[in-house]
Amino acid sequence: MVKMLGLLGNVSAVIGILLAFGSGVARVFGFYLVSGYTTMTLFQVGTGLMVLACLCKLETMQRR
């Protein structure tokens, strides 16, 4: 269970960082929509995934 939470934390962190970074770059270049979603929505989803990663990492640290 601890390894699964660690893996979930790592995967969600990487996806969240890429999503937030990609939406920021798209916004800088003037794109307000990416694949039908607004860039601010994608940024918020990326931020939420990074928060999930932090919570997973905190849980694995607490169980040790």
XYZ file of N, CA, C and O in Angstrom:
256
model
N 0.821 -1.192 0.000
C 0.000 0.000 0.000
C 0.865 1.256 0.000
O 0.541 2.225 -0.672
N 1.957 1.205 0.768
C 2.842 2.372 0.846
C 3.524 2.612 -0.504
O 3.621 3.757 -0.953
N 3.941 1.528 -1.148
C 4.582 1.680 -2.467
C 3.586 2.209 -3.502
O 3.947 2.990 -4.374
N 2.336 1.762 -3.375
C 1.318 2.226 -4.315
C 1.036 3.718 -4.120
O 0.892 4.458 -5.103
N 0.992 4.180 -2.872
C 0.810 5.606 -2.618
C 2.006 6.415 -3.108
O 1.843 7.509 -3.636
N 3.189 5.864 -2.933
C 4.387 6.547 -3.429
C 4.383 6.666 -4.941
O 4.725 7.712 -5.497
N 3.978 5.591 -5.600
C 3.906 5.614 -7.061
C 2.832 6.589 -7.534
O 3.048 7.353 -8.487
N 1.676 6.579 -6.867
C 0.611 7.522 -7.211
C 1.080 8.957 -7.023
O 0.791 9.828 -7.844
N 1.833 9.206 -5.955
C 2.368 10.542 -5.719
C 3.337 10.975 -6.801
O 3.281 12.114 -7.281
N 4.226 10.074 -7.195
C 5.202 10.412 -8.232
C 4.534 10.670 -9.581
O 4.855 11.644 -10.263
N 3.595 9.810 -9.944
C 2.928 9.951 -11.248
C 2.086 11.221 -11.293
O 2.130 11.979 -12.267
N 1.327 11.466 -10.228
C 0.485 12.664 -10.228
C 1.327 13.935 -10.182
O 0.937 14.958 -10.745
N 2.487 13.884 -9.535
C 3.362 15.060 -9.507
C 3.882 15.379 -10.900
O 3.854 16.537 -11.337
N 4.351 14.367 -11.607
C 4.892 14.592 -12.949
C 3.804 15.093 -13.901
O 4.007 16.073 -14.634
N 2.640 14.468 -13.865
C 1.546 14.887 -14.745
C 1.086 16.295 -14.383
O 0.824 17.124 -15.255
N 0.995 16.590 -13.084
C 0.572 17.919 -12.640
C 1.536 19.010 -13.057
O 1.118 20.082 -13.505
N 2.820 18.743 -12.909
C 3.827 19.734 -13.306
C 3.770 19.980 -14.810
O 3.795 21.133 -15.265
N 3.695 18.902 -15.581
C 3.636 19.069 -17.036
C 2.368 19.785 -17.479
O 2.406 20.627 -18.381
N 1.259 19.464 -16.840
C -0.010 20.100 -17.206
C -0.013 21.588 -16.863
O -0.422 22.418 -17.666
N 0.472 21.924 -15.670
C 0.517 23.330 -15.272
C 1.501 24.114 -16.137
O 1.215 25.235 -16.561
N 2.649 23.520 -16.402
C 3.649 24.191 -17.235
C 3.136 24.364 -18.666
O 3.277 25.438 -19.263
N 2.532 23.316 -19.207
C 2.012 23.388 -20.572
C 0.902 24.411 -20.722
O 0.844 25.132 -21.717
N 0.032 24.484 -19.733
C -1.043 25.477 -19.824
C -0.499 26.894 -19.672
O -0.995 27.822 -20.309
N 0.524 27.056 -18.859
C 1.147 28.381 -18.732
C 1.819 28.822 -20.020
O 1.693 29.975 -20.435
N 2.517 27.901 -20.657
C 3.177 28.217 -21.927
C 2.135 28.531 -23.003
O 2.301 29.479 -23.781
N 1.064 27.755 -23.033
C 0.006 28.019 -24.019
C -0.615 29.383 -23.789
O -0.917 30.108 -24.744
N -0.799 29.743 -22.531
C -1.394 31.055 -22.218
C -0.454 32.192 -22.638
O -0.902 33.221 -23.152
N 0.840 32.014 -22.438
C 1.813 33.042 -22.826
C 1.804 33.249 -24.337
O 1.916 34.379 -24.821
N 1.649 32.158 -25.089
C 1.624 32.272 -26.543
C 0.269 32.687 -27.098
O 0.079 32.751 -28.302
N -0.701 32.952 -26.225
C -1.972 33.502 -26.675
C -3.079 32.499 -26.918
O -4.133 32.860 -27.422
N -2.851 31.252 -26.569
C -3.902 30.247 -26.729
C -4.752 30.220 -25.462
O -4.250 30.011 -24.366
N -6.036 30.445 -25.623
C -6.932 30.404 -24.473
C -7.621 29.054 -24.350
O -8.121 28.719 -23.281
N -7.644 28.294 -25.421
C -8.234 26.956 -25.404
C -7.206 25.940 -25.868
O -6.497 26.155 -26.860
N -7.109 24.833 -25.162
C -6.246 23.723 -25.550
C -7.111 22.466 -25.526
O -7.612 22.076 -24.463
N -7.316 21.866 -26.674
C -8.158 20.673 -26.816
C -9.560 20.882 -26.264
O -10.152 19.985 -25.665
N -10.085 22.062 -26.411
C -11.437 22.351 -25.973
C -11.566 22.780 -24.520
O -12.657 23.065 -24.058
N -10.470 22.806 -23.777
C -10.483 23.231 -22.375
C -9.749 24.556 -22.247
O -8.732 24.781 -22.911
N -10.241 25.416 -21.371
C -9.536 26.682 -21.167
C -8.224 26.412 -20.449
O -8.096 25.454 -19.678
N -7.262 27.263 -20.685
C -5.948 27.060 -20.081
C -5.999 27.217 -18.563
O -5.247 26.558 -17.854
N -6.881 28.048 -18.061
C -6.990 28.207 -16.602
C -7.537 26.935 -15.952
O -7.121 26.568 -14.857
N -8.441 26.240 -16.639
C -8.944 24.970 -16.118
C -7.832 23.934 -16.078
O -7.689 23.201 -15.090
N -7.031 23.873 -17.125
C -5.914 22.932 -17.145
C -4.891 23.264 -16.064
O -4.314 22.361 -15.442
N -4.679 24.551 -15.819
C -3.752 24.952 -14.772
C -4.275 24.520 -13.399
O -3.512 24.044 -12.557
N -5.562 24.675 -13.174
C -6.148 24.270 -11.894
C -6.098 22.758 -11.701
O -5.856 22.274 -10.595
N -6.299 22.005 -12.756
C -6.188 20.552 -12.665
C -4.740 20.158 -12.354
O -4.492 19.271 -11.529
N -3.784 20.816 -12.997
C -2.380 20.554 -12.701
C -2.026 20.873 -11.259
O -1.308 20.111 -10.597
N -2.550 21.966 -10.741
C -2.315 22.329 -9.349
C -2.952 21.303 -8.414
O -2.353 20.910 -7.409
N -4.138 20.843 -8.747
C -4.799 19.822 -7.936
C -4.025 18.517 -7.919
O -3.928 17.854 -6.874
N -3.448 18.144 -9.051
C -2.635 16.925 -9.093
C -1.367 17.074 -8.255
O -0.925 16.110 -7.611
N -0.785 18.258 -8.243
C 0.399 18.472 -7.411
C 0.047 18.428 -5.929
O 0.824 17.924 -5.114
N -1.128 18.923 -5.564
C -1.586 18.831 -4.175
C -1.814 17.373 -3.799
O -1.447 16.934 -2.704
N -2.414 16.596 -4.701
C -2.596 15.166 -4.466
C -1.251 14.479 -4.244
O -1.112 13.634 -3.365
N -0.255 14.853 -5.040
C 1.075 14.268 -4.885
C 1.660 14.598 -3.517
O 2.252 13.727 -2.861
N 1.478 15.815 -3.065
C 1.982 16.202 -1.742
C 1.294 15.405 -0.636
O 1.942 14.953 0.311
N -0.014 15.222 -0.757
C -0.746 14.464 0.259
C -0.322 12.998 0.275
O -0.192 12.392 1.342
N -0.089 12.425 -0.891
C 0.383 11.038 -0.950
C 1.764 10.906 -0.324
O 2.034 9.952 0.423
N 2.636 11.847 -0.609
C 3.980 11.800 -0.037
C 3.943 11.974 1.481
O 4.677 11.319 2.210
N 3.080 12.860 1.964
C 2.955 13.041 3.408
C 2.435 11.779 4.080
O 2.882 11.414 5.173
N 1.502 11.100 3.446
C 0.967 9.863 4.011
C 2.043 8.783 4.073
O 2.134 8.044 5.052
N 2.862 8.680 3.027
C 3.924 7.662 3.054
C 4.981 8.022 4.090
O 5.542 7.116 4.719
N 5.248 9.290 4.303
C 6.215 9.673 5.333
C 5.665 9.388 6.724
O 6.414 8.997 7.620
N 4.369 9.558 6.905
C 3.751 9.318 8.201
C 3.745 7.844 8.551
O 3.894 7.480 9.712
N 3.603 6.975 7.576
C 3.548 5.533 7.824
C 4.899 4.931 8.119
O 4.979 3.801 8.578
N 5.983 5.624 7.869
C 7.328 5.072 8.113
C 7.678 5.216 9.526
O 7.772 5.538 10.424
